[in-house]
Amino acid sequence: MSSTKSVAPRWFRSALLPALLGVVASLVAFAVGYRRQEARIGEEFAVAGRGLEDALHRRIDEQVWMLRSLRALWMSSVNVERAEFQRFAQQLFDERRGALQLAWVERVPASERAAVERALSTEFGRAIVLSTVERLPAPNADEHLVVTFCRMSAAQEHDIGVDLASDATMRELCAAALTDGWATRAAPASVRAPQAAFVAALPIFAKDASSATAQERRTNARGFVVGLFSLPAVLGDVLSDSLRYGFRLVAVDEIDGAVLTTFDASADHADSLAAQPLAYTFSLRDLGLRWHVVCSPSESWLDARRSSLPWVFLLGGLA
């Protein structure tokens, strides 16, 4: 009896040590494997996030190219025929998605308002007086911002004679373009865009006029090239890829905090997405935009990239 009691503890101690070592080894293997897996997933997500950011920059650059092309047409021509403008603008519509309207806007001092109204009336064979964006008679002002050439994606010549200076947002947009060289703003309600949209403006100068400083731009600008762009069309193709990537995404306007668009996330999830262990954030500031984008991977994206191997090590060591 006494020898049986002494053998059991020795056997138990001799078996316990290897078991403990096996458990420790399996835990270490699990921890190492899991950390490596999460590091690999994090690197892959960062690469995908940078790809999305680059794609958005390229997409917005296309809109910059449209406005700059229209400005180049004006600055390189002595006299542009209306038909030539229409053909050129239509080609831009055909080559690039997203534009709803493209226009040349002329700076008209108060002393020249009547002359501009007479010239437009003569050209179009009907009485044209400067109007507000809401199509009411434009009030008198020291300077008017008159749409003299216009091409819309669904109609032609719709806004000829509209005075953008009558709208506070459009007036501020053009003033900001003179200060910074370009500007964008969310489209005001008065524009009546058929969908979420933003407006962009680039100043136009005479060929030999200097535009290096803000003061020179304010003094020498003859007018603006202004574009109205559909936000879903400009960003939709790229952001829809985020679903294929498995992103949850929120884009917010840094100027006023307005939510621009979301994918697989509610509008109030920008802060919660940024707090996720895996989150990719960046700012879009092309063409004067001030957009903050936050994205994180969806559970399905993570599940597709997680391996069961670390758990095999753990369960194998515990078995």
PDB file of C-alpha atoms in Angstrom:
ATOM      1  CA  MET A   1       0.000   0.000   0.000  1.00  0.00           C
ATOM      2  CA  SER A   2       2.737   2.360   0.913  1.00  0.00           C
ATOM      3  CA  SER A   3       4.609   1.714  -2.369  1.00  0.00           C
ATOM      4  CA  THR A   4       1.448   2.365  -4.464  1.00  0.00           C
ATOM      5  CA  LYS A   5       0.926   5.729  -2.830  1.00  0.00           C
ATOM      6  CA  SER A   6       4.486   6.785  -3.586  1.00  0.00           C
ATOM      7  CA  VAL A   7       4.421   5.717  -7.284  1.00  0.00           C
ATOM      8  CA  ALA A   8       1.316   7.780  -8.342  1.00  0.00           C
ATOM      9  CA  PRO A   9       2.739  11.201  -7.492  1.00  0.00           C
ATOM     10  CA  ARG A  10       5.982  10.432  -9.299  1.00  0.00           C
ATOM     11  CA  TRP A  11       4.106   9.334 -12.430  1.00  0.00           C
ATOM     12  CA  PHE A  12       1.845  12.367 -12.295  1.00  0.00           C
ATOM     13  CA  ARG A  13       4.776  14.745 -11.976  1.00  0.00           C
ATOM     14  CA  SER A  14       6.684  13.108 -14.806  1.00  0.00           C
ATOM     15  CA  ALA A  15       3.635  13.323 -17.119  1.00  0.00           C
ATOM     16  CA  LEU A  16       2.628  16.845 -16.114  1.00  0.00           C
ATOM     17  CA  LEU A  17       5.838  18.576 -17.183  1.00  0.00           C
ATOM     18  CA  PRO A  18       5.701  17.479 -20.859  1.00  0.00           C
ATOM     19  CA  ALA A  19       2.001  18.310 -20.962  1.00  0.00           C
ATOM     20  CA  LEU A  20       2.640  21.789 -19.632  1.00  0.00           C
ATOM     21  CA  LEU A  21       5.504  22.276 -22.069  1.00  0.00           C
ATOM     22  CA  GLY A  22       3.196  21.160 -24.901  1.00  0.00           C
ATOM     23  CA  VAL A  23       0.513  23.630 -23.848  1.00  0.00           C
ATOM     24  CA  VAL A  24       3.043  26.456 -23.586  1.00  0.00           C
ATOM     25  CA  ALA A  25       4.515  25.572 -26.987  1.00  0.00           C
ATOM     26  CA  SER A  26       1.058  25.495 -28.586  1.00  0.00           C
ATOM     27  CA  LEU A  27       0.161  28.847 -27.015  1.00  0.00           C
ATOM     28  CA  VAL A  28       3.397  30.372 -28.284  1.00  0.00           C
ATOM     29  CA  ALA A  29       2.825  28.919 -31.756  1.00  0.00           C
ATOM     30  CA  PHE A  30      -0.740  30.214 -31.721  1.00  0.00           C
ATOM     31  CA  ALA A  31       0.344  33.704 -30.628  1.00  0.00           C
ATOM     32  CA  VAL A  32       3.136  33.917 -33.209  1.00  0.00           C
ATOM     33  CA  GLY A  33       0.933  32.579 -35.999  1.00  0.00           C
ATOM     34  CA  TYR A  34      -1.967  34.850 -35.089  1.00  0.00           C
ATOM     35  CA  ARG A  35       0.223  37.971 -34.912  1.00  0.00           C
ATOM     36  CA  ARG A  36       1.793  37.156 -38.265  1.00  0.00           C
ATOM     37  CA  GLN A  37      -1.616  36.573 -39.785  1.00  0.00           C
ATOM     38  CA  GLU A  38      -3.006  39.848 -38.450  1.00  0.00           C
ATOM     39  CA  ALA A  39       0.118  41.710 -39.620  1.00  0.00           C
ATOM     40  CA  ARG A  40      -0.297  40.238 -43.104  1.00  0.00           C
ATOM     41  CA  ILE A  41      -3.982  41.192 -43.167  1.00  0.00           C
ATOM     42  CA  GLY A  42      -3.137  44.704 -41.999  1.00  0.00           C
ATOM     43  CA  GLU A  43      -0.542  45.109 -44.740  1.00  0.00           C
ATOM     44  CA  GLU A  44      -2.960  43.815 -47.371  1.00  0.00           C
ATOM     45  CA  PHE A  45      -5.694  46.179 -46.205  1.00  0.00           C
ATOM     46  CA  ALA A  46      -3.296  49.143 -46.233  1.00  0.00           C
ATOM     47  CA  VAL A  47      -2.316  48.300 -49.810  1.00  0.00           C
ATOM     48  CA  ALA A  48      -5.995  48.075 -50.811  1.00  0.00           C
ATOM     49  CA  GLY A  49      -6.701  51.380 -49.050  1.00  0.00           C
ATOM     50  CA  ARG A  50      -3.874  53.121 -50.870  1.00  0.00           C
ATOM     51  CA  GLY A  51      -5.200  51.694 -54.126  1.00  0.00           C
ATOM     52  CA  LEU A  52      -8.642  53.152 -53.417  1.00  0.00           C
ATOM     53  CA  GLU A  53      -7.117  56.518 -52.492  1.00  0.00           C
ATOM     54  CA  ASP A  54      -5.063  56.626 -55.712  1.00  0.00           C
ATOM     55  CA  ALA A  55      -8.103  55.676 -57.779  1.00  0.00           C
ATOM     56  CA  LEU A  56     -10.158  58.486 -56.233  1.00  0.00           C
ATOM     57  CA  HIS A  57      -7.400  61.011 -56.951  1.00  0.00           C
ATOM     58  CA  ARG A  58      -7.246  59.884 -60.576  1.00  0.00           C
ATOM     59  CA  ARG A  59     -11.036  60.085 -60.895  1.00  0.00           C
ATOM     60  CA  ILE A  60     -11.111  63.643 -59.623  1.00  0.00           C
ATOM     61  CA  ASP A  61      -8.159  64.563 -61.843  1.00  0.00           C
ATOM     62  CA  GLU A  62     -10.422  63.757 -64.790  1.00  0.00           C
ATOM     63  CA  GLN A  63     -12.749  66.574 -63.728  1.00  0.00           C
ATOM     64  CA  VAL A  64      -9.769  68.922 -63.366  1.00  0.00           C
ATOM     65  CA  TRP A  65      -8.803  68.023 -66.917  1.00  0.00           C
ATOM     66  CA  MET A  66     -12.272  68.905 -68.220  1.00  0.00           C
ATOM     67  CA  LEU A  67     -12.216  72.370 -66.677  1.00  0.00           C
ATOM     68  CA  ARG A  68      -8.653  73.058 -67.748  1.00  0.00           C
ATOM     69  CA  SER A  69      -9.449  71.952 -71.290  1.00  0.00           C
ATOM     70  CA  LEU A  70     -12.349  74.395 -71.490  1.00  0.00           C
ATOM     71  CA  ARG A  71     -10.173  77.164 -70.082  1.00  0.00           C
ATOM     72  CA  ALA A  72      -7.471  76.391 -72.658  1.00  0.00           C
ATOM     73  CA  LEU A  73     -10.041  76.653 -75.459  1.00  0.00           C
ATOM     74  CA  TRP A  74     -11.074  80.120 -74.311  1.00  0.00           C
ATOM     75  CA  MET A  75      -7.517  81.382 -73.759  1.00  0.00           C
ATOM     76  CA  SER A  76      -6.220  80.032 -77.087  1.00  0.00           C
ATOM     77  CA  SER A  77      -8.997  81.452 -79.265  1.00  0.00           C
ATOM     78  CA  VAL A  78      -9.551  84.961 -80.536  1.00  0.00           C
ATOM     79  CA  ASN A  79     -13.258  84.360 -81.004  1.00  0.00           C
ATOM     80  CA  VAL A  80     -14.982  81.087 -80.161  1.00  0.00           C
ATOM     81  CA  GLU A  81     -18.137  80.337 -82.074  1.00  0.00           C
ATOM     82  CA  ARG A  82     -20.994  78.994 -80.006  1.00  0.00           C
ATOM     83  CA  ALA A  83     -21.174  75.846 -82.127  1.00  0.00           C
ATOM     84  CA  GLU A  84     -17.470  75.242 -81.522  1.00  0.00           C
ATOM     85  CA  PHE A  85     -17.979  75.500 -77.778  1.00  0.00           C
ATOM     86  CA  GLN A  86     -20.908  73.089 -77.960  1.00  0.00           C
ATOM     87  CA  ARG A  87     -18.898  70.510 -79.916  1.00  0.00           C
ATOM     88  CA  PHE A  88     -15.917  70.805 -77.598  1.00  0.00           C
ATOM     89  CA  ALA A  89     -18.020  70.537 -74.437  1.00  0.00           C
ATOM     90  CA  GLN A  90     -19.972  67.590 -75.839  1.00  0.00           C
ATOM     91  CA  GLN A  91     -16.718  65.786 -76.545  1.00  0.00           C
ATOM     92  CA  LEU A  92     -15.774  66.258 -72.891  1.00  0.00           C
ATOM     93  CA  PHE A  93     -19.146  64.849 -71.833  1.00  0.00           C
ATOM     94  CA  ASP A  94     -18.600  61.844 -74.092  1.00  0.00           C
ATOM     95  CA  GLU A  95     -15.071  61.165 -72.836  1.00  0.00           C
ATOM     96  CA  ARG A  96     -15.611  61.688 -69.112  1.00  0.00           C
ATOM     97  CA  ARG A  97     -18.489  60.728 -66.837  1.00  0.00           C
ATOM     98  CA  GLY A  98     -19.708  62.980 -64.066  1.00  0.00           C
ATOM     99  CA  ALA A  99     -20.256  66.427 -65.588  1.00  0.00           C
ATOM    100  CA  LEU A 100     -23.818  67.735 -65.540  1.00  0.00           C
ATOM    101  CA  GLN A 101     -23.042  71.206 -66.864  1.00  0.00           C
ATOM    102  CA  LEU A 102     -20.038  73.125 -68.221  1.00  0.00           C
ATOM    103  CA  ALA A 103     -20.060  76.886 -68.676  1.00  0.00           C
ATOM    104  CA  TRP A 104     -18.028  79.976 -69.338  1.00  0.00           C
ATOM    105  CA  VAL A 105     -18.875  82.777 -66.941  1.00  0.00           C
ATOM    106  CA  GLU A 106     -17.943  86.378 -67.751  1.00  0.00           C
ATOM    107  CA  ARG A 107     -17.199  89.094 -65.194  1.00  0.00           C
ATOM    108  CA  VAL A 108     -19.450  92.013 -66.121  1.00  0.00           C
ATOM    109  CA  PRO A 109     -19.216  95.341 -64.269  1.00  0.00           C
ATOM    110  CA  ALA A 110     -22.453  97.168 -63.573  1.00  0.00           C
ATOM    111  CA  SER A 111     -21.688  99.723 -66.281  1.00  0.00           C
ATOM    112  CA  GLU A 112     -21.670  96.981 -68.958  1.00  0.00           C
ATOM    113  CA  ARG A 113     -24.787  95.073 -67.895  1.00  0.00           C
ATOM    114  CA  ALA A 114     -27.107  96.705 -70.405  1.00  0.00           C
ATOM    115  CA  ALA A 115     -24.646  96.161 -73.265  1.00  0.00           C
ATOM    116  CA  VAL A 116     -24.311  92.458 -72.425  1.00  0.00           C
ATOM    117  CA  GLU A 117     -28.083  92.029 -72.267  1.00  0.00           C
ATOM    118  CA  ARG A 118     -28.455  93.707 -75.686  1.00  0.00           C
ATOM    119  CA  ALA A 119     -25.707  91.553 -77.211  1.00  0.00           C
ATOM    120  CA  LEU A 120     -27.232  88.311 -75.926  1.00  0.00           C
ATOM    121  CA  SER A 121     -30.723  89.362 -77.000  1.00  0.00           C
ATOM    122  CA  THR A 122     -29.470  90.145 -80.512  1.00  0.00           C
ATOM    123  CA  GLU A 123     -27.585  86.865 -80.789  1.00  0.00           C
ATOM    124  CA  PHE A 124     -30.480  84.667 -79.650  1.00  0.00           C
ATOM    125  CA  GLY A 125     -33.286  86.697 -81.239  1.00  0.00           C
ATOM    126  CA  ARG A 126     -35.217  87.100 -77.991  1.00  0.00           C
ATOM    127  CA  ALA A 127     -35.163  89.435 -75.037  1.00  0.00           C
ATOM    128  CA  ILE A 128     -32.575  88.327 -72.488  1.00  0.00           C
ATOM    129  CA  VAL A 129     -32.116  90.086 -69.178  1.00  0.00           C
ATOM    130  CA  LEU A 130     -29.763  88.906 -66.497  1.00  0.00           C
ATOM    131  CA  SER A 131     -31.514  86.534 -64.121  1.00  0.00           C
ATOM    132  CA  THR A 132     -30.851  84.861 -60.827  1.00  0.00           C
ATOM    133  CA  VAL A 133     -30.228  81.121 -60.534  1.00  0.00           C
ATOM    134  CA  GLU A 134     -33.937  80.850 -59.685  1.00  0.00           C
ATOM    135  CA  ARG A 135     -34.769  82.621 -63.004  1.00  0.00           C
ATOM    136  CA  LEU A 136     -35.867  85.879 -61.419  1.00  0.00           C
ATOM    137  CA  PRO A 137     -34.574  89.278 -62.637  1.00  0.00           C
ATOM    138  CA  ALA A 138     -31.057  89.719 -61.278  1.00  0.00           C
ATOM    139  CA  PRO A 139     -30.649  92.659 -58.889  1.00  0.00           C
ATOM    140  CA  ASN A 140     -28.193  95.422 -59.633  1.00  0.00           C
ATOM    141  CA  ALA A 141     -24.673  94.825 -58.335  1.00  0.00           C
ATOM    142  CA  ASP A 142     -21.177  96.231 -58.747  1.00  0.00           C
ATOM    143  CA  GLU A 143     -20.214  93.115 -60.691  1.00  0.00           C
ATOM    144  CA  HIS A 144     -22.196  90.359 -62.362  1.00  0.00           C
ATOM    145  CA  LEU A 145     -20.993  86.823 -63.133  1.00  0.00           C
ATOM    146  CA  VAL A 146     -22.869  86.077 -66.326  1.00  0.00           C
ATOM    147  CA  VAL A 147     -23.142  82.655 -67.977  1.00  0.00           C
ATOM    148  CA  THR A 148     -22.404  83.425 -71.646  1.00  0.00           C
ATOM    149  CA  PHE A 149     -21.636  79.899 -72.928  1.00  0.00           C
ATOM    150  CA  CYS A 150     -23.204  76.772 -71.490  1.00  0.00           C
ATOM    151  CA  ARG A 151     -23.543  73.096 -72.262  1.00  0.00           C
ATOM    152  CA  MET A 152     -25.620  70.730 -70.165  1.00  0.00           C
ATOM    153  CA  SER A 153     -25.667  66.961 -70.314  1.00  0.00           C
ATOM    154  CA  ALA A 154     -29.430  66.965 -70.971  1.00  0.00           C
ATOM    155  CA  ALA A 155     -30.079  70.341 -72.613  1.00  0.00           C
ATOM    156  CA  GLN A 156     -28.402  73.269 -74.354  1.00  0.00           C
ATOM    157  CA  GLU A 157     -28.171  77.003 -73.668  1.00  0.00           C
ATOM    158  CA  HIS A 158     -30.387  76.611 -70.610  1.00  0.00           C
ATOM    159  CA  ASP A 159     -28.520  79.037 -68.357  1.00  0.00           C
ATOM    160  CA  ILE A 160     -27.431  81.751 -70.793  1.00  0.00           C
ATOM    161  CA  GLY A 161     -27.792  85.108 -69.049  1.00  0.00           C
ATOM    162  CA  VAL A 162     -27.890  83.705 -65.521  1.00  0.00           C
ATOM    163  CA  ASP A 163     -25.986  85.886 -63.047  1.00  0.00           C
ATOM    164  CA  LEU A 164     -24.123  83.590 -60.650  1.00  0.00           C
ATOM    165  CA  ALA A 165     -23.314  86.592 -58.453  1.00  0.00           C
ATOM    166  CA  SER A 166     -26.967  86.550 -57.375  1.00  0.00           C
ATOM    167  CA  ASP A 167     -26.347  83.286 -55.467  1.00  0.00           C
ATOM    168  CA  ALA A 168     -24.232  83.538 -52.302  1.00  0.00           C
ATOM    169  CA  THR A 169     -22.605  80.112 -52.718  1.00  0.00           C
ATOM    170  CA  MET A 170     -21.695  80.669 -56.368  1.00  0.00           C
ATOM    171  CA  ARG A 171     -20.426  84.161 -55.629  1.00  0.00           C
ATOM    172  CA  GLU A 172     -18.242  82.817 -52.824  1.00  0.00           C
ATOM    173  CA  LEU A 173     -17.064  79.965 -55.073  1.00  0.00           C
ATOM    174  CA  CYS A 174     -15.767  82.369 -57.705  1.00  0.00           C
ATOM    175  CA  ALA A 175     -14.166  84.610 -55.086  1.00  0.00           C
ATOM    176  CA  ALA A 176     -12.363  81.593 -53.613  1.00  0.00           C
ATOM    177  CA  ALA A 177     -11.196  80.574 -57.104  1.00  0.00           C
ATOM    178  CA  LEU A 178      -9.555  83.977 -57.508  1.00  0.00           C
ATOM    179  CA  THR A 179      -7.851  83.660 -54.134  1.00  0.00           C
ATOM    180  CA  ASP A 180      -6.675  80.053 -54.422  1.00  0.00           C
ATOM    181  CA  GLY A 181      -6.557  79.507 -58.184  1.00  0.00           C
ATOM    182  CA  TRP A 182      -9.480  77.025 -58.057  1.00  0.00           C
ATOM    183  CA  ALA A 183     -12.362  76.185 -55.747  1.00  0.00           C
ATOM    184  CA  THR A 184     -15.163  73.690 -55.210  1.00  0.00           C
ATOM    185  CA  ARG A 185     -18.294  73.772 -53.105  1.00  0.00           C
ATOM    186  CA  ALA A 186     -21.323  71.587 -52.564  1.00  0.00           C
ATOM    187  CA  ALA A 187     -23.917  72.585 -55.134  1.00  0.00           C
ATOM    188  CA  PRO A 188     -26.443  74.992 -53.588  1.00  0.00           C
ATOM    189  CA  ALA A 189     -30.103  74.029 -53.541  1.00  0.00           C
ATOM    190  CA  SER A 190     -30.840  76.845 -55.996  1.00  0.00           C
ATOM    191  CA  VAL A 191     -28.954  74.950 -58.720  1.00  0.00           C
ATOM    192  CA  ARG A 192     -31.573  72.176 -58.543  1.00  0.00           C
ATOM    193  CA  ALA A 193     -29.144  69.430 -59.437  1.00  0.00           C
ATOM    194  CA  PRO A 194     -30.931  66.114 -60.059  1.00  0.00           C
ATOM    195  CA  GLN A 195     -28.600  64.358 -57.601  1.00  0.00           C
ATOM    196  CA  ALA A 196     -25.910  65.067 -55.027  1.00  0.00           C
ATOM    197  CA  ALA A 197     -23.474  67.390 -56.796  1.00  0.00           C
ATOM    198  CA  PHE A 198     -20.625  69.815 -56.372  1.00  0.00           C
ATOM    199  CA  VAL A 199     -19.578  72.885 -58.348  1.00  0.00           C
ATOM    200  CA  ALA A 200     -16.031  73.782 -59.328  1.00  0.00           C
ATOM    201  CA  ALA A 201     -14.540  76.950 -60.791  1.00  0.00           C
ATOM    202  CA  LEU A 202     -11.263  77.930 -62.431  1.00  0.00           C
ATOM    203  CA  PRO A 203     -10.515  81.560 -63.334  1.00  0.00           C
ATOM    204  CA  ILE A 204      -9.872  82.540 -66.969  1.00  0.00           C
ATOM    205  CA  PHE A 205      -7.278  85.122 -67.957  1.00  0.00           C
ATOM    206  CA  ALA A 206      -6.270  86.889 -71.108  1.00  0.00           C
ATOM    207  CA  LYS A 207      -3.236  85.383 -72.826  1.00  0.00           C
ATOM    208  CA  ASP A 208      -0.648  87.861 -71.557  1.00  0.00           C
ATOM    209  CA  ALA A 209      -2.198  88.622 -68.172  1.00  0.00           C
ATOM    210  CA  SER A 210      -0.260  87.667 -65.057  1.00  0.00           C
ATOM    211  CA  SER A 211      -1.984  85.384 -62.546  1.00  0.00           C
ATOM    212  CA  ALA A 212       0.828  84.511 -60.140  1.00  0.00           C
ATOM    213  CA  THR A 213      -0.679  86.173 -57.060  1.00  0.00           C
ATOM    214  CA  ALA A 214      -4.160  86.394 -55.635  1.00  0.00           C
ATOM    215  CA  GLN A 215      -4.225  90.147 -56.277  1.00  0.00           C
ATOM    216  CA  GLU A 216      -3.256  89.645 -59.928  1.00  0.00           C
ATOM    217  CA  ARG A 217      -5.935  86.974 -60.307  1.00  0.00           C
ATOM    218  CA  ARG A 218      -8.583  89.244 -58.814  1.00  0.00           C
ATOM    219  CA  THR A 219      -7.511  92.085 -61.101  1.00  0.00           C
ATOM    220  CA  ASN A 220      -6.857  90.231 -64.350  1.00  0.00           C
ATOM    221  CA  ALA A 221      -9.443  87.446 -64.421  1.00  0.00           C
ATOM    222  CA  ARG A 222     -11.853  87.843 -67.328  1.00  0.00           C
ATOM    223  CA  GLY A 223     -14.207  85.212 -65.991  1.00  0.00           C
ATOM    224  CA  PHE A 224     -14.416  81.564 -64.979  1.00  0.00           C
ATOM    225  CA  VAL A 225     -14.961  78.115 -66.325  1.00  0.00           C
ATOM    226  CA  VAL A 226     -17.545  76.512 -64.038  1.00  0.00           C
ATOM    227  CA  GLY A 227     -18.594  72.887 -63.870  1.00  0.00           C
ATOM    228  CA  LEU A 228     -21.461  71.157 -62.119  1.00  0.00           C
ATOM    229  CA  PHE A 229     -20.556  67.545 -61.331  1.00  0.00           C
ATOM    230  CA  SER A 230     -22.571  64.581 -60.117  1.00  0.00           C
ATOM    231  CA  LEU A 231     -21.016  63.226 -56.936  1.00  0.00           C
ATOM    232  CA  PRO A 232     -22.377  59.680 -57.419  1.00  0.00           C
ATOM    233  CA  ALA A 233     -21.086  59.560 -61.000  1.00  0.00           C
ATOM    234  CA  VAL A 234     -17.661  61.024 -60.190  1.00  0.00           C
ATOM    235  CA  LEU A 235     -17.010  58.815 -57.190  1.00  0.00           C
ATOM    236  CA  GLY A 236     -19.461  55.972 -57.670  1.00  0.00           C
ATOM    237  CA  ASP A 237     -17.417  53.814 -60.019  1.00  0.00           C
ATOM    238  CA  VAL A 238     -14.422  53.951 -57.729  1.00  0.00           C
ATOM    239  CA  LEU A 239     -16.249  53.716 -54.429  1.00  0.00           C
ATOM    240  CA  SER A 240     -18.366  50.818 -55.650  1.00  0.00           C
ATOM    241  CA  ASP A 241     -15.105  48.908 -55.906  1.00  0.00           C
ATOM    242  CA  SER A 242     -14.885  49.276 -52.141  1.00  0.00           C
ATOM    243  CA  LEU A 243     -17.683  46.731 -51.910  1.00  0.00           C
ATOM    244  CA  ARG A 244     -15.604  44.348 -53.969  1.00  0.00           C
ATOM    245  CA  TYR A 245     -12.658  45.112 -51.710  1.00  0.00           C
ATOM    246  CA  GLY A 246     -14.948  44.578 -48.708  1.00  0.00           C
ATOM    247  CA  PHE A 247     -14.594  48.087 -47.300  1.00  0.00           C
ATOM    248  CA  ARG A 248     -16.959  49.916 -45.017  1.00  0.00           C
ATOM    249  CA  LEU A 249     -16.546  53.560 -45.926  1.00  0.00           C
ATOM    250  CA  VAL A 250     -17.709  57.047 -44.947  1.00  0.00           C
ATOM    251  CA  ALA A 251     -16.727  60.226 -46.818  1.00  0.00           C
ATOM    252  CA  VAL A 252     -17.224  63.529 -44.969  1.00  0.00           C
ATOM    253  CA  ASP A 253     -16.834  67.145 -46.145  1.00  0.00           C
ATOM    254  CA  GLU A 254     -14.176  68.703 -43.904  1.00  0.00           C
ATOM    255  CA  ILE A 255     -15.597  72.196 -44.435  1.00  0.00           C
ATOM    256  CA  ASP A 256     -19.054  71.670 -42.972  1.00  0.00           C
ATOM    257  CA  GLY A 257     -18.925  68.093 -41.670  1.00  0.00           C
ATOM    258  CA  ALA A 258     -21.645  66.942 -44.068  1.00  0.00           C
ATOM    259  CA  VAL A 259     -21.617  63.245 -44.955  1.00  0.00           C
ATOM    260  CA  LEU A 260     -21.002  62.972 -48.701  1.00  0.00           C
ATOM    261  CA  THR A 261     -21.491  59.258 -49.217  1.00  0.00           C
ATOM    262  CA  THR A 262     -21.339  55.952 -47.381  1.00  0.00           C
ATOM    263  CA  PHE A 263     -20.744  52.352 -48.373  1.00  0.00           C
ATOM    264  CA  ASP A 264     -21.780  49.513 -46.076  1.00  0.00           C
ATOM    265  CA  ALA A 265     -21.819  51.929 -43.119  1.00  0.00           C
ATOM    266  CA  SER A 266     -24.311  54.364 -41.658  1.00  0.00           C
ATOM    267  CA  ALA A 267     -23.701  58.097 -41.801  1.00  0.00           C
ATOM    268  CA  ASP A 268     -22.794  58.315 -38.110  1.00  0.00           C
ATOM    269  CA  HIS A 269     -20.085  55.651 -38.301  1.00  0.00           C
ATOM    270  CA  ALA A 270     -17.118  57.830 -39.336  1.00  0.00           C
ATOM    271  CA  ASP A 271     -15.723  58.009 -35.789  1.00  0.00           C
ATOM    272  CA  SER A 272     -16.420  54.349 -35.049  1.00  0.00           C
ATOM    273  CA  LEU A 273     -14.758  53.242 -38.286  1.00  0.00           C
ATOM    274  CA  ALA A 274     -11.675  55.314 -37.483  1.00  0.00           C
ATOM    275  CA  ALA A 275     -11.482  53.624 -34.069  1.00  0.00           C
ATOM    276  CA  GLN A 276     -11.386  50.112 -35.549  1.00  0.00           C
ATOM    277  CA  PRO A 277      -8.145  48.113 -35.148  1.00  0.00           C
ATOM    278  CA  LEU A 278      -7.851  48.185 -38.929  1.00  0.00           C
ATOM    279  CA  ALA A 279      -8.764  51.573 -40.410  1.00  0.00           C
ATOM    280  CA  TYR A 280      -7.446  53.563 -43.352  1.00  0.00           C
ATOM    281  CA  THR A 281      -8.060  57.307 -43.468  1.00  0.00           C
ATOM    282  CA  PHE A 282      -7.088  59.900 -46.032  1.00  0.00           C
ATOM    283  CA  SER A 283      -8.069  63.319 -47.310  1.00  0.00           C
ATOM    284  CA  LEU A 284      -9.028  64.290 -50.847  1.00  0.00           C
ATOM    285  CA  ARG A 285      -7.940  67.851 -51.524  1.00  0.00           C
ATOM    286  CA  ASP A 286      -7.733  67.865 -55.304  1.00  0.00           C
ATOM    287  CA  LEU A 287      -9.257  70.891 -57.030  1.00  0.00           C
ATOM    288  CA  GLY A 288      -9.981  72.525 -53.680  1.00  0.00           C
ATOM    289  CA  LEU A 289     -11.967  69.584 -52.315  1.00  0.00           C
ATOM    290  CA  ARG A 290     -11.846  69.053 -48.569  1.00  0.00           C
ATOM    291  CA  TRP A 291     -13.080  65.487 -48.144  1.00  0.00           C
ATOM    292  CA  HIS A 292     -12.112  63.151 -45.315  1.00  0.00           C
ATOM    293  CA  VAL A 293     -12.503  59.448 -46.080  1.00  0.00           C
ATOM    294  CA  VAL A 294     -12.497  56.680 -43.452  1.00  0.00           C
ATOM    295  CA  CYS A 295     -12.672  52.998 -44.334  1.00  0.00           C
ATOM    296  CA  SER A 296     -12.298  49.715 -42.488  1.00  0.00           C
ATOM    297  CA  PRO A 297     -12.615  46.095 -43.629  1.00  0.00           C
ATOM    298  CA  SER A 298     -15.892  44.253 -43.414  1.00  0.00           C
ATOM    299  CA  GLU A 299     -16.139  40.992 -41.509  1.00  0.00           C
ATOM    300  CA  SER A 300     -16.507  39.050 -44.752  1.00  0.00           C
ATOM    301  CA  TRP A 301     -13.254  40.581 -46.045  1.00  0.00           C
ATOM    302  CA  LEU A 302     -11.452  39.596 -42.849  1.00  0.00           C
ATOM    303  CA  ASP A 303     -12.930  36.091 -42.771  1.00  0.00           C
ATOM    304  CA  ALA A 304     -11.772  35.456 -46.340  1.00  0.00           C
ATOM    305  CA  ARG A 305      -8.182  36.206 -45.338  1.00  0.00           C
ATOM    306  CA  ARG A 306      -7.958  34.571 -41.939  1.00  0.00           C
ATOM    307  CA  SER A 307      -6.502  31.086 -41.770  1.00  0.00           C
ATOM    308  CA  SER A 308      -7.406  28.389 -39.246  1.00  0.00           C
ATOM    309  CA  LEU A 309      -3.743  27.358 -38.937  1.00  0.00           C
ATOM    310  CA  PRO A 310      -3.060  29.245 -35.667  1.00  0.00           C
ATOM    311  CA  TRP A 311      -6.079  27.542 -34.120  1.00  0.00           C
ATOM    312  CA  VAL A 312      -4.840  24.161 -35.345  1.00  0.00           C
ATOM    313  CA  PHE A 313      -1.589  24.739 -33.452  1.00  0.00           C
ATOM    314  CA  LEU A 314      -3.504  25.720 -30.341  1.00  0.00           C
ATOM    315  CA  LEU A 315      -5.991  22.837 -30.382  1.00  0.00           C
ATOM    316  CA  GLY A 316      -3.293  20.345 -31.339  1.00  0.00           C
ATOM    317  CA  GLY A 317      -1.234  21.331 -28.355  1.00  0.00           C
ATOM    318  CA  LEU A 318      -4.203  21.112 -26.020  1.00  0.00           C
ATOM    319  CA  ALA A 319      -5.372  17.737 -27.314  1.00  0.00           C
TER     320      ALA A 319
END
